[in-house]
Coordinates of C-alpha atoms and ligand atoms in Angstrom, one line a residue:
M71 CA 50.5 -10.2 109.3
C72 CA 47.5 -8.9 107.4
G73 CA 47.8 -5.9 105.1
I74 CA 45.4 -2.9 104.8
I75 CA 44.9 -0.3 102.1
G76 CA 42.2 2.2 101.5
Y77 CA 41.6 4.9 98.8
V78 CA 39.3 7.9 98.4
G79 CA 39.7 10.2 95.4
A80 CA 38.8 10.7 91.8
R81 CA 40.7 7.7 90.2
Q82 CA 39.5 4.2 89.9
A83 CA 40.2 2.6 93.3
T84 CA 40.8 -1.1 92.3
P85 CA 44.1 -0.7 90.6
I86 CA 45.4 1.5 93.4
L87 CA 44.3 -1.1 96.0
I88 CA 45.8 -4.0 94.2
G89 CA 49.0 -2.1 93.7
G90 CA 49.2 -1.3 97.4
L91 CA 48.4 -4.9 98.4
R92 CA 51.2 -6.1 96.1
K93 CA 53.7 -4.0 98.0
L94 CA 52.6 -5.8 101.2
E95 CA 52.8 -9.3 99.7
Y96 CA 56.3 -9.8 101.2
R97 CA 54.7 -10.1 104.6
G98 CA 52.9 -13.3 103.7
Y99 CA 49.1 -13.8 103.4
D100 CA 46.6 -16.5 102.5
S101 CA 43.7 -14.6 101.0
A102 CA 42.9 -11.2 99.6
G103 CA 39.9 -9.0 98.8
V104 CA 38.6 -5.5 98.0
S105 CA 35.4 -3.6 98.5
V106 CA 34.9 -0.7 96.1
S107 CA 32.1 1.8 96.2
S108 CA 30.5 3.6 93.2
S109 CA 27.9 6.2 94.2
G110 CA 27.1 4.4 97.4
A111 CA 26.8 0.9 96.2
S112 CA 29.8 -1.2 97.2
K113 CA 30.9 -4.4 95.7
V114 CA 33.1 -7.0 97.5
V115 CA 35.4 -9.3 95.5
R116 CA 37.6 -11.6 97.6
C117 CA 39.1 -15.1 97.5
R118 CA 41.5 -17.5 99.1
G119 CA 45.0 -17.5 97.6
K120 CA 47.3 -15.0 96.1
L121 CA 46.6 -11.6 94.6
A122 CA 46.8 -13.1 91.1
A123 CA 43.7 -15.2 92.0
L124 CA 41.9 -12.0 93.1
E125 CA 42.9 -10.2 90.0
E126 CA 41.6 -13.0 87.9
K127 CA 38.3 -12.9 89.8
L128 CA 38.2 -9.1 89.3
L129 CA 38.4 -9.6 85.5
K130 CA 35.2 -11.6 85.7
E131 CA 33.6 -9.4 88.4
P132 CA 34.9 -5.9 88.0
A133 CA 34.6 -3.5 91.0
P134 CA 34.4 0.0 89.6
G135 CA 34.3 3.0 91.9
T136 CA 36.6 5.7 93.3
T137 CA 36.4 4.8 97.0
G138 CA 37.6 1.4 98.2
I139 CA 39.4 -0.8 100.8
G140 CA 41.6 -3.8 100.2
H141 CA 43.1 -6.4 102.4
T142 CA 45.5 -9.3 102.5
R143 CA 44.7 -11.8 105.3
W144 CA 47.0 -13.9 107.3
A145 CA 44.6 -16.2 109.1
T146 CA 44.2 -15.9 112.9
H147 CA 40.5 -16.7 113.7
G148 CA 39.1 -19.0 111.1
R149 CA 40.9 -20.9 108.4
P150 CA 42.0 -19.4 105.1
S151 CA 38.9 -19.5 102.9
D152 CA 36.9 -17.3 100.5
E153 CA 34.3 -16.6 103.3
N154 CA 36.9 -15.7 105.9
S155 CA 38.7 -13.3 103.5
H156 CA 38.2 -9.6 104.1
P157 CA 36.4 -7.2 103.5
H158 CA 33.4 -8.4 105.5
K159 CA 30.2 -6.9 104.3
V160 CA 27.1 -6.6 106.6
G161 CA 24.3 -4.4 105.1
P162 CA 25.9 -1.2 103.9
I163 CA 29.1 -1.7 105.9
S164 CA 32.4 -3.1 104.6
V165 CA 35.2 -3.7 107.1
I166 CA 38.8 -4.7 106.9
H167 CA 40.8 -5.5 110.1
N168 CA 44.3 -6.3 111.3
G169 CA 44.7 -7.7 114.8
I170 CA 42.6 -9.8 117.1
I171 CA 39.3 -8.9 118.8
E172 CA 39.8 -10.4 122.3
N173 CA 36.1 -10.5 123.3
H174 CA 34.9 -11.8 120.0
R175 CA 33.2 -14.9 121.4
A176 CA 31.1 -13.0 123.9
L177 CA 30.1 -10.4 121.2
R178 CA 29.3 -13.1 118.7
N179 CA 27.0 -14.8 121.1
E180 CA 25.3 -11.5 122.0
L181 CA 24.9 -10.6 118.3
A182 CA 23.6 -14.0 117.4
A183 CA 21.0 -13.9 120.2
A184 CA 19.9 -10.5 118.7
G185 CA 19.4 -12.2 115.3
A186 CA 22.7 -11.5 113.6
K187 CA 23.6 -14.0 110.9
F188 CA 27.3 -14.7 110.4
S189 CA 28.8 -15.8 107.1
S190 CA 32.4 -16.3 108.3
E191 CA 34.3 -17.7 111.3
T192 CA 36.3 -14.4 111.8
D193 CA 36.3 -12.0 114.7
T194 CA 36.3 -9.2 112.1
E195 CA 32.7 -9.8 110.9
I196 CA 31.6 -9.1 114.4
F197 CA 32.8 -5.5 114.1
A198 CA 30.9 -5.1 110.8
H199 CA 27.7 -6.2 112.6
L200 CA 28.3 -3.8 115.4
V201 CA 28.8 -0.9 113.1
E202 CA 25.8 -1.9 111.0
R203 CA 23.6 -1.9 114.1
A204 CA 25.0 1.4 115.4
L205 CA 24.2 3.0 112.1
V206 CA 20.5 2.2 112.1
G207 CA 18.5 5.4 111.8
S208 CA 21.7 7.5 111.2
A209 CA 24.2 8.1 108.4
D210 CA 27.0 9.2 110.6
L211 CA 29.6 6.5 110.0
A212 CA 32.2 8.0 112.4
A213 CA 29.7 8.0 115.2
A214 CA 28.7 4.4 114.5
V215 CA 32.4 3.3 114.5
R216 CA 33.0 5.2 117.7
K217 CA 30.1 3.5 119.3
S218 CA 31.3 0.1 118.1
L219 CA 34.9 0.7 119.2
A220 CA 33.6 1.0 122.8
R221 CA 32.4 -2.6 122.6
V222 CA 35.6 -4.3 121.4
R223 CA 38.8 -5.2 123.3
G224 CA 42.1 -6.3 121.7
S225 CA 44.5 -5.2 119.1
F226 CA 43.2 -3.7 115.9
A227 CA 43.5 -1.5 112.9
F228 CA 40.0 -1.2 111.3
V229 CA 39.0 0.5 108.1
V230 CA 35.2 0.9 107.6
M231 CA 33.3 2.0 104.5
S232 CA 29.5 2.7 104.4
D233 CA 27.2 2.7 101.4
K234 CA 25.2 5.4 103.3
E235 CA 28.2 7.8 103.3
P236 CA 29.9 7.6 99.9
G237 CA 33.4 8.9 99.6
T238 CA 34.3 8.4 103.3
L239 CA 36.5 5.9 105.0
V240 CA 36.7 5.7 108.8
A241 CA 39.8 4.0 110.4
A242 CA 40.8 3.3 114.0
K243 CA 43.9 2.0 115.7
N244 CA 44.8 0.2 118.8
S245 CA 48.2 -1.7 118.8
S246 CA 48.1 -2.6 115.1
P247 CA 49.9 -0.1 112.8
L248 CA 48.0 2.4 110.7
V249 CA 49.1 5.3 108.5
V250 CA 47.3 7.9 106.4
G251 CA 48.7 9.1 103.1
L252 CA 47.9 12.6 101.9
G253 CA 47.5 13.2 98.2
D254 CA 46.2 16.0 96.0
G255 CA 42.4 15.7 95.9
E256 CA 42.8 12.1 97.1
N257 CA 43.9 10.3 100.3
F258 CA 45.0 6.9 101.4
V259 CA 45.1 4.7 104.5
A260 CA 47.3 1.7 105.0
S261 CA 48.8 -0.7 107.6
D262 CA 52.3 0.1 106.3
V263 CA 53.8 3.0 104.6
T264 CA 55.2 0.7 101.9
A265 CA 51.7 0.2 100.5
I266 CA 51.2 3.9 99.6
L267 CA 54.8 5.1 99.0
S268 CA 54.4 5.1 95.2
E269 CA 51.4 7.4 95.6
T270 CA 52.5 9.8 98.3
R271 CA 55.3 10.5 100.7
K272 CA 53.3 12.8 102.9
V273 CA 51.9 10.8 105.8
I274 CA 50.4 10.8 109.2
F275 CA 51.2 7.9 111.5
V276 CA 48.0 7.2 113.5
D277 CA 48.6 6.9 117.2
E278 CA 47.1 4.5 119.7
G279 CA 43.5 5.2 120.5
E280 CA 43.1 7.4 117.4
M281 CA 40.4 7.4 114.7
V282 CA 40.6 9.0 111.3
V283 CA 37.9 10.2 108.9
V284 CA 39.4 10.1 105.4
K285 CA 37.7 11.9 102.5
A286 CA 39.1 13.1 99.2
S287 CA 38.9 16.6 100.5
G288 CA 40.8 16.0 103.7
V289 CA 41.6 14.0 106.8
V290 CA 40.5 14.5 110.4
V291 CA 42.2 12.7 113.3
T292 CA 40.3 12.4 116.6
D293 CA 40.4 10.2 119.7
F294 CA 37.8 7.5 120.2
E295 CA 35.5 10.1 121.8
G296 CA 35.7 12.4 118.8
K297 CA 38.0 15.0 120.2
V298 CA 40.1 16.4 117.3
H299 CA 43.9 15.7 117.4
P300 CA 45.7 18.2 115.2
R301 CA 48.5 16.4 113.4
E302 CA 51.3 17.6 111.3
P303 CA 52.1 15.3 108.3
K304 CA 55.6 13.8 108.0
I305 CA 57.6 13.4 104.7
I306 CA 58.9 9.9 104.2
T307 CA 62.4 9.8 102.8
W308 CA 62.9 6.0 103.0
S309 CA 63.3 4.0 99.8
A310 CA 60.6 1.4 99.0
V311 CA 63.0 -1.3 100.2
Q312 CA 63.7 0.5 103.5
A313 CA 60.0 1.0 104.0
E314 CA 59.3 -2.7 103.7
K315 CA 61.6 -3.2 106.6
G316 CA 59.9 -0.4 108.5
G317 CA 63.0 1.7 108.3
F318 CA 65.2 -1.0 109.8
K319 CA 68.3 -2.3 108.0
H320 CA 67.1 -5.9 108.0
Y321 CA 63.9 -7.8 108.5
M322 CA 65.6 -9.6 111.4
L323 CA 66.1 -6.3 113.3
K324 CA 62.5 -5.2 112.5
E325 CA 61.3 -8.6 113.9
I326 CA 63.4 -8.2 117.0
H327 CA 61.7 -4.9 117.6
E328 CA 58.3 -6.4 116.8
Q329 CA 58.6 -8.8 119.7
P330 CA 56.7 -6.7 122.4
R331 CA 53.8 -6.4 120.0
A332 CA 54.0 -10.1 119.0
V333 CA 54.0 -11.3 122.6
A334 CA 51.0 -9.0 123.4
D335 CA 49.2 -10.6 120.4
T336 CA 50.0 -14.1 121.8
L337 CA 48.4 -13.1 125.0
V338 CA 45.2 -11.6 123.5
G339 CA 42.2 -13.6 124.5
R340 CA 44.2 -16.1 126.5
I341 CA 44.3 -14.5 129.9
D342 CA 41.3 -14.7 132.2
L343 CA 42.2 -12.3 135.0
E344 CA 38.8 -12.7 136.6
H345 CA 39.5 -16.4 137.3
D346 CA 43.3 -16.2 137.4
D347 CA 43.3 -18.7 134.6
V348 CA 44.3 -19.3 131.0
L349 CA 41.8 -19.7 128.2
F350 CA 42.6 -22.4 125.6
D351 CA 39.8 -21.7 123.1
G352 CA 38.8 -24.8 121.1
I353 CA 41.3 -27.1 122.9
D354 CA 39.3 -29.5 125.0
L355 CA 42.1 -31.5 126.6
D356 CA 41.2 -33.7 129.5
V357 CA 44.2 -32.8 131.6
T358 CA 43.4 -35.4 134.3
K359 CA 44.2 -38.1 131.7
I360 CA 47.7 -36.7 130.9
K361 CA 50.4 -38.7 132.5
R362 CA 53.4 -37.5 130.5
I363 CA 54.0 -34.8 127.9
I364 CA 56.5 -35.2 125.1
F365 CA 57.6 -32.1 123.2
I366 CA 58.9 -32.7 119.7
A367 CA 60.5 -30.0 117.6
C368 CA 63.6 -28.9 115.7
G369 CA 66.1 -26.1 116.0
T370 CA 64.9 -23.0 117.7
S371 CA 61.5 -24.6 118.4
Y372 CA 63.4 -27.4 120.2
H373 CA 64.9 -24.8 122.5
A374 CA 61.5 -23.4 123.2
S375 CA 60.4 -26.9 124.0
M376 CA 63.2 -27.3 126.5
V377 CA 62.0 -24.2 128.3
G378 CA 58.5 -25.7 128.1
E379 CA 59.9 -28.7 130.0
F380 CA 60.9 -26.5 132.9
L381 CA 57.7 -24.6 133.0
V382 CA 55.3 -27.6 132.8
E383 CA 57.3 -29.7 135.3
A384 CA 57.5 -26.7 137.7
L385 CA 54.0 -25.4 137.4
A386 CA 51.9 -28.5 136.7
R387 CA 54.2 -31.3 138.0
I388 CA 53.5 -33.4 135.0
P389 CA 56.6 -35.4 133.8
V390 CA 58.0 -34.0 130.5
E391 CA 60.4 -35.3 127.8
V392 CA 61.8 -33.3 125.0
D393 CA 62.8 -34.9 121.8
L394 CA 64.4 -33.7 118.6
A395 CA 61.8 -34.5 116.0
S396 CA 64.4 -35.8 113.6
E397 CA 65.4 -38.4 116.2
F398 CA 62.1 -39.2 117.7
R399 CA 60.8 -41.9 115.4
Y400 CA 64.1 -43.5 114.8
R401 CA 64.5 -44.4 118.5
D402 CA 61.3 -46.4 118.4
P403 CA 59.6 -44.4 121.1
I404 CA 57.3 -46.0 123.6
L405 CA 54.0 -44.2 123.8
G406 CA 50.8 -45.0 125.4
P407 CA 47.5 -43.7 126.6
G408 CA 48.2 -40.8 128.9
D409 CA 50.9 -39.4 126.7
L410 CA 50.3 -36.0 125.1
V411 CA 52.7 -35.1 122.3
V412 CA 53.2 -31.4 121.8
A413 CA 54.7 -30.6 118.4
V414 CA 56.3 -27.1 118.3
S415 CA 56.9 -25.4 115.0
Q416 CA 57.0 -21.8 113.9
S417 CA 56.4 -22.6 110.2
G418 CA 54.1 -25.5 110.8
E419 CA 55.7 -27.2 107.8
T420 CA 58.9 -28.9 109.1
L421 CA 59.0 -32.4 107.7
D422 CA 60.9 -34.0 110.6
T423 CA 58.2 -32.7 113.0
M424 CA 55.4 -34.0 110.7
E425 CA 56.9 -37.4 110.6
A426 CA 57.3 -37.5 114.3
I427 CA 53.6 -36.6 114.7
R428 CA 52.6 -39.4 112.4
E429 CA 54.6 -41.8 114.5
A430 CA 53.0 -40.5 117.7
K431 CA 49.5 -40.8 116.2
K432 CA 50.3 -44.3 114.9
Q433 CA 50.9 -45.3 118.5
G434 CA 47.6 -43.7 119.6
A435 CA 48.9 -40.5 121.3
K436 CA 47.0 -37.3 121.1
V437 CA 48.9 -34.4 119.6
L438 CA 48.8 -30.7 120.3
A439 CA 50.5 -28.4 117.8
I440 CA 52.0 -25.0 118.7
S441 CA 52.4 -23.2 115.5
N442 CA 52.7 -19.6 114.2
V443 CA 51.0 -20.4 110.9
V444 CA 47.3 -21.1 110.9
E445 CA 46.2 -24.2 109.0
A446 CA 49.7 -25.1 108.1
S447 CA 50.4 -28.9 107.7
I448 CA 51.4 -29.5 111.3
P449 CA 48.4 -28.0 113.1
R450 CA 46.2 -29.7 110.5
L451 CA 47.8 -33.0 111.3
A452 CA 47.5 -32.5 115.1
D453 CA 44.4 -33.1 117.2
Y454 CA 44.5 -29.6 118.7
A455 CA 46.3 -26.4 117.6
F456 CA 47.5 -23.4 119.6
Y457 CA 48.5 -20.5 117.4
T458 CA 51.2 -18.0 118.6
H459 CA 50.0 -15.1 116.4
A460 CA 53.5 -13.6 116.0
G461 CA 52.7 -12.5 112.5
P462 CA 54.8 -13.7 109.5
E463 CA 58.5 -13.9 110.1
I464 CA 60.6 -13.0 107.1
G465 CA 64.2 -13.1 108.5
V466 CA 65.3 -16.8 108.3
A467 CA 66.7 -16.7 111.9
S468 CA 63.7 -17.0 114.2
T469 CA 63.2 -14.3 116.8
K470 CA 59.6 -13.3 117.4
A471 CA 58.4 -16.7 116.5
F472 CA 60.6 -18.0 119.4
T473 CA 59.6 -15.6 122.1
T474 CA 56.0 -16.1 121.3
Q475 CA 56.6 -19.9 121.6
L476 CA 58.0 -19.2 125.0
V477 CA 54.9 -17.3 125.9
A478 CA 52.8 -20.2 124.6
M479 CA 54.8 -22.5 126.9
A480 CA 54.1 -20.3 129.9
L481 CA 50.4 -20.1 129.1
F482 CA 50.2 -23.9 128.6
A483 CA 52.0 -24.6 131.9
I484 CA 49.7 -22.3 133.8
Y485 CA 46.7 -23.8 132.1
L486 CA 47.9 -27.3 133.1
G487 CA 49.0 -26.3 136.6
R488 CA 45.5 -24.8 137.4
R489 CA 43.9 -28.1 136.3
T490 CA 46.3 -30.4 138.1
N491 CA 45.9 -28.2 141.2
K492 CA 49.7 -27.9 141.5
L493 CA 49.6 -24.2 140.8
S494 CA 47.8 -22.0 143.3
K495 CA 45.3 -19.3 142.2
E496 CA 47.6 -16.7 143.8
R497 CA 50.7 -17.9 142.0
A498 CA 48.8 -18.1 138.7
R499 CA 47.6 -14.5 139.3
D500 CA 51.2 -13.3 139.8
L501 CA 52.4 -15.1 136.7
L502 CA 49.6 -13.8 134.6
A503 CA 50.3 -10.2 135.8
E504 CA 54.0 -10.7 135.0
L505 CA 53.1 -12.0 131.5
V506 CA 50.9 -8.9 130.9
A507 CA 53.9 -6.7 131.9
L508 CA 56.3 -8.5 129.6
P509 CA 55.8 -6.4 126.4
T510 CA 56.8 -3.2 128.2
K511 CA 59.9 -4.8 129.6
M512 CA 60.8 -6.3 126.2
R513 CA 60.4 -2.9 124.6
E514 CA 63.0 -1.5 127.1
I515 CA 65.5 -4.2 126.1
V516 CA 65.0 -4.0 122.3
E517 CA 65.3 -0.2 122.4
S518 CA 68.6 -0.3 124.1
G519 CA 70.6 -1.5 121.1
A520 CA 73.5 1.0 121.3
Q521 CA 75.2 -0.8 124.2
I522 CA 74.9 -4.2 122.5
Q523 CA 76.0 -2.8 119.2
S524 CA 79.3 -1.5 120.8
L525 CA 79.8 -4.9 122.5
A526 CA 79.3 -6.6 119.1
R527 CA 82.0 -4.4 117.7
R528 CA 84.3 -5.3 120.6
Y529 CA 83.8 -9.1 120.4
G530 CA 82.7 -9.5 116.8
S531 CA 86.2 -10.6 115.5
A532 CA 86.4 -13.6 117.9
I533 CA 86.5 -16.9 116.1
G534 CA 84.3 -18.7 118.6
F535 CA 81.9 -18.0 121.4
L536 CA 80.7 -20.0 124.4
F537 CA 77.2 -19.4 125.9
L538 CA 76.4 -20.6 129.4
G539 CA 73.2 -20.9 131.4
R540 CA 71.7 -23.0 134.1
G541 CA 68.1 -24.3 134.6
S542 CA 65.8 -22.7 132.0
Q543 CA 68.7 -20.4 130.9
Y544 CA 70.4 -23.5 129.5
P545 CA 68.1 -23.6 126.5
I546 CA 68.6 -19.9 126.1
A547 CA 72.4 -20.4 126.0
L548 CA 71.8 -23.0 123.2
E549 CA 69.5 -20.5 121.4
G550 CA 72.1 -17.7 121.7
A551 CA 74.7 -20.0 120.2
L552 CA 72.4 -21.1 117.4
K553 CA 71.5 -17.5 116.5
L554 CA 75.1 -16.4 116.4
K555 CA 76.1 -19.4 114.2
E556 CA 73.2 -19.0 111.8
I557 CA 73.8 -15.4 110.9
S558 CA 77.4 -14.5 111.6
Y559 CA 78.9 -18.0 110.8
I560 CA 81.0 -17.8 113.9
H561 CA 81.3 -21.1 115.7
A562 CA 79.4 -21.0 119.0
E563 CA 78.6 -23.6 121.6
G564 CA 75.8 -23.4 124.2
Y565 CA 76.5 -25.3 127.4
A566 CA 74.8 -25.9 130.7
A567 CA 77.0 -23.8 133.0
G568 CA 77.7 -26.7 135.3
E569 CA 79.0 -28.8 132.4
M570 CA 81.8 -26.3 131.6
K571 CA 84.2 -27.9 133.9
H572 CA 83.6 -31.3 132.3
G573 CA 85.2 -30.4 129.0
P574 CA 84.7 -27.0 127.4
I575 CA 86.8 -25.3 130.0
A576 CA 89.8 -26.4 128.0
L577 CA 88.7 -23.9 125.3
I578 CA 89.0 -20.9 127.5
D579 CA 91.6 -18.4 126.9
E580 CA 91.8 -14.6 126.4
N581 CA 90.4 -15.0 122.9
L582 CA 87.1 -16.8 123.8
P583 CA 84.2 -14.5 124.7
V584 CA 81.9 -16.3 127.1
V585 CA 78.3 -15.1 127.3
V586 CA 76.9 -16.0 130.7
L587 CA 73.2 -15.8 131.5
A588 CA 73.1 -14.7 135.2
P589 CA 69.7 -13.4 136.0
R590 CA 68.5 -13.2 139.6
G591 CA 67.3 -16.6 140.9
P592 CA 68.2 -19.8 142.6
Y593 CA 71.2 -20.6 140.4
Y594 CA 72.7 -17.1 140.6
E595 CA 75.5 -18.0 143.1
K596 CA 76.5 -21.1 141.1
V597 CA 76.6 -19.2 137.9
V598 CA 78.8 -16.5 139.4
S599 CA 81.2 -19.3 140.4
N600 CA 81.3 -20.6 136.8
L601 CA 81.9 -17.1 135.7
A602 CA 84.9 -16.8 138.1
E603 CA 86.2 -20.1 136.6
V604 CA 86.2 -18.5 133.2
R605 CA 87.9 -15.3 134.3
A606 CA 90.6 -17.2 136.2
R607 CA 91.6 -18.6 132.8
Q608 CA 91.7 -15.1 131.2
G609 CA 88.3 -15.7 129.4
K610 CA 86.3 -12.7 128.5
V611 CA 82.9 -12.7 130.3
L612 CA 79.9 -10.9 129.0
A613 CA 77.1 -11.3 131.5
V614 CA 73.3 -10.9 131.1
A615 CA 72.0 -10.0 134.6
T616 CA 69.1 -8.4 136.4
R617 CA 68.9 -4.7 136.8
G618 CA 69.9 -3.8 140.4
D619 CA 72.6 -6.5 140.6
Q620 CA 75.4 -4.7 142.4
D621 CA 77.9 -7.6 142.3
I622 CA 78.0 -8.8 138.8
G623 CA 80.1 -5.9 137.6
S624 CA 83.1 -7.1 139.5
N625 CA 82.7 -10.6 138.1
A626 CA 82.4 -9.8 134.4
D627 CA 84.1 -7.8 131.7
D628 CA 80.9 -6.5 130.4
V629 CA 77.3 -6.6 131.7
I630 CA 74.0 -6.2 130.0
L631 CA 71.3 -5.4 132.6
I632 CA 67.7 -6.3 131.9
P633 CA 64.4 -5.8 133.8
D634 CA 63.4 -8.3 136.4
T635 CA 60.4 -10.7 136.0
A636 CA 59.1 -13.9 137.5
L637 CA 61.8 -16.7 137.5
E638 CA 59.7 -18.8 135.1
L639 CA 59.4 -16.0 132.5
Q640 CA 63.1 -14.9 132.6
P641 CA 64.0 -16.8 129.4
I642 CA 61.6 -14.5 127.4
L643 CA 63.7 -11.5 128.4
T644 CA 67.3 -13.0 128.6
V645 CA 67.1 -14.2 125.0
L646 CA 66.5 -10.7 123.6
P647 CA 70.1 -9.4 124.2
L648 CA 71.4 -12.6 122.7
Q649 CA 69.4 -12.1 119.5
M650 CA 70.6 -8.5 119.3
L651 CA 74.2 -9.5 119.9
S652 CA 74.0 -12.0 117.1
Y653 CA 72.4 -9.5 114.9
Y654 CA 75.0 -6.8 115.5
V655 CA 77.9 -9.1 115.2
A656 CA 76.6 -10.4 111.9
D657 CA 76.0 -6.8 110.8
F658 CA 79.5 -5.9 111.8
K659 CA 80.8 -8.8 109.7
G660 CA 78.5 -7.8 106.8
T661 CA 76.9 -11.2 106.3
D662 CA 73.5 -11.7 104.6
I663 CA 71.5 -11.5 107.8
D664 CA 68.0 -12.1 106.4
Q665 CA 69.0 -15.0 104.1
P666 CA 72.0 -16.7 105.7
R667 CA 73.9 -19.1 103.5
N668 CA 72.6 -22.7 103.3
L669 CA 69.5 -22.0 105.4
A670 CA 65.8 -22.0 104.6
K671 CA 62.8 -20.7 106.4
S672 CA 60.8 -23.9 106.3
V673 CA 62.7 -27.1 106.2
T674 CA 60.5 -29.5 104.2
V675 CA 63.1 -32.2 103.7
E676 CA 64.3 -34.9 106.1
Ligands
LIG3 C1 66.5 -21.0 113.7 C2 65.3 -21.6 113.1 C3 65.3 -23.1 112.9 C4 63.9 -23.6 113.0 C5 63.8 -25.1 112.7 C6 62.4 -25.7 112.9 O1 66.4 -19.6 113.7 O2 64.4 -20.9 112.8 O3 66.1 -23.7 113.8 O4 63.4 -23.4 114.4 O5 64.2 -25.3 111.4 O6 61.5 -25.0 112.2 P1 60.0 -24.8 112.7 O7 60.0 -24.1 113.9 O8 59.4 -24.1 111.5 O9 59.5 -26.2 112.8

């Protein structure tokens, strides 16, 4: 995720900005830049690459001044490049931005028609143009930002600086985090408290829909209409390391909690509620030519692909196969015209998946990449790329990258279904509405950690676990088992619930916890029968079921209830308690959760 820092005071801004950005480096980025103002003349220095490259550039092109903004960019719209790096400067205005402007395309067209010249591919530059235009004939930066905010939709944290109003920063927040740091005769603004913790511990967390005018002499918080919001500062007592993790004990837990926001970001700009359709910007697939879809992926991404199989077959009625990327090319696959290969990878760098893509391309198939990392090797190798926008994931065990892949699968299936005419407009409308409602439901689940924590304590000393699910819950059972293995080192198996009687039932005794995915739906009765088979053999059943289910309690030892959603989207909710269970079991055992033994975040060997 991108990083933001701003400074207004009496000291030289550049070293403070670079120091703050360095504290945000752990989040991952591909370019960096600063804009620093000295008596109303700002200078932008920015470049692709790491902070060291920016510092080297600053030695040749110093940026003196006591007001400034700095940014580390993690590419979303537009590849990583010098031109796409922030800050973006248009006339007297410099802007840095985290998040995504949903209506960027329409605004770009409108501004271009009015004569605006763009020097980047980013959505951010659009905001700089809007503010510059709003400032014509005025010097009131806050008023110009307010006017421009009324034009943009999406998730954002902006910080804006104007040469016409030296010594002022104006920041605004919607969905992306923003915090103001209060100093003595100087003030700060940042995307994360980590960036300013070495300067001050007195902060104001900016709320949704709030704007802040930051000067050396003080800070004023208002809503987007300019109504003042009186705010009491908080004193941060976290250590620097705790602050990096947002106050959570581990990155994994932080990332579990980030999922509602991550899913909302995956949806930004992709849902066309006016036409009950999905927008796949820049992907001009001829769906009528697709006769078969083959997903290729590894690990967690493979599980997301298995859910994709259910979704695409159910909603678009196109035949789907799912292959482990590491097996794909060795089985001498038969591909032909009409095959679309979809390569799924959170890192975008997995060598097995890259080799599978090469094989597919060699045989003439078109390849769509679903990746979290913009311009990584896999999306560059593919013909088309869909980015999940989950933000960088630091915990090795994938959580938010997975749920955003599931959302990508749902969007893809709806997109295909509308074009194959197998999905009615009405059903698409319902599913899109359910997708939009997901972040709130996800938040409810991730915020109910106490119950799962106590279950983890109860079951955490077991030497093995079984996870069962039917239909699209089967891949979630596999994912639950994988998560538990990865971070707690407890052996776990995921099984299709109906397969249990064909072998694994022999494992069941009073020492084997069996996690059963039993949300409302067509398989519910069958799953309850499987659950009874486990209990008849003294197995301990922990069921994940839909809120309002009156019967499940008498069939299970413990029940985790989750909100209801459309059948097709249930995996996006049922996986959350499993991620949390794994996390708390591992925490109970005291393993190295963020860096589990023997594992790497990107697997670039075969
Ligand atoms: C598990 C996990 C791995 C990856 C796998 C593929 O938590 O993250 O199983 O899913 O190594 O990696 P990507 O998705 O980067 O291709």
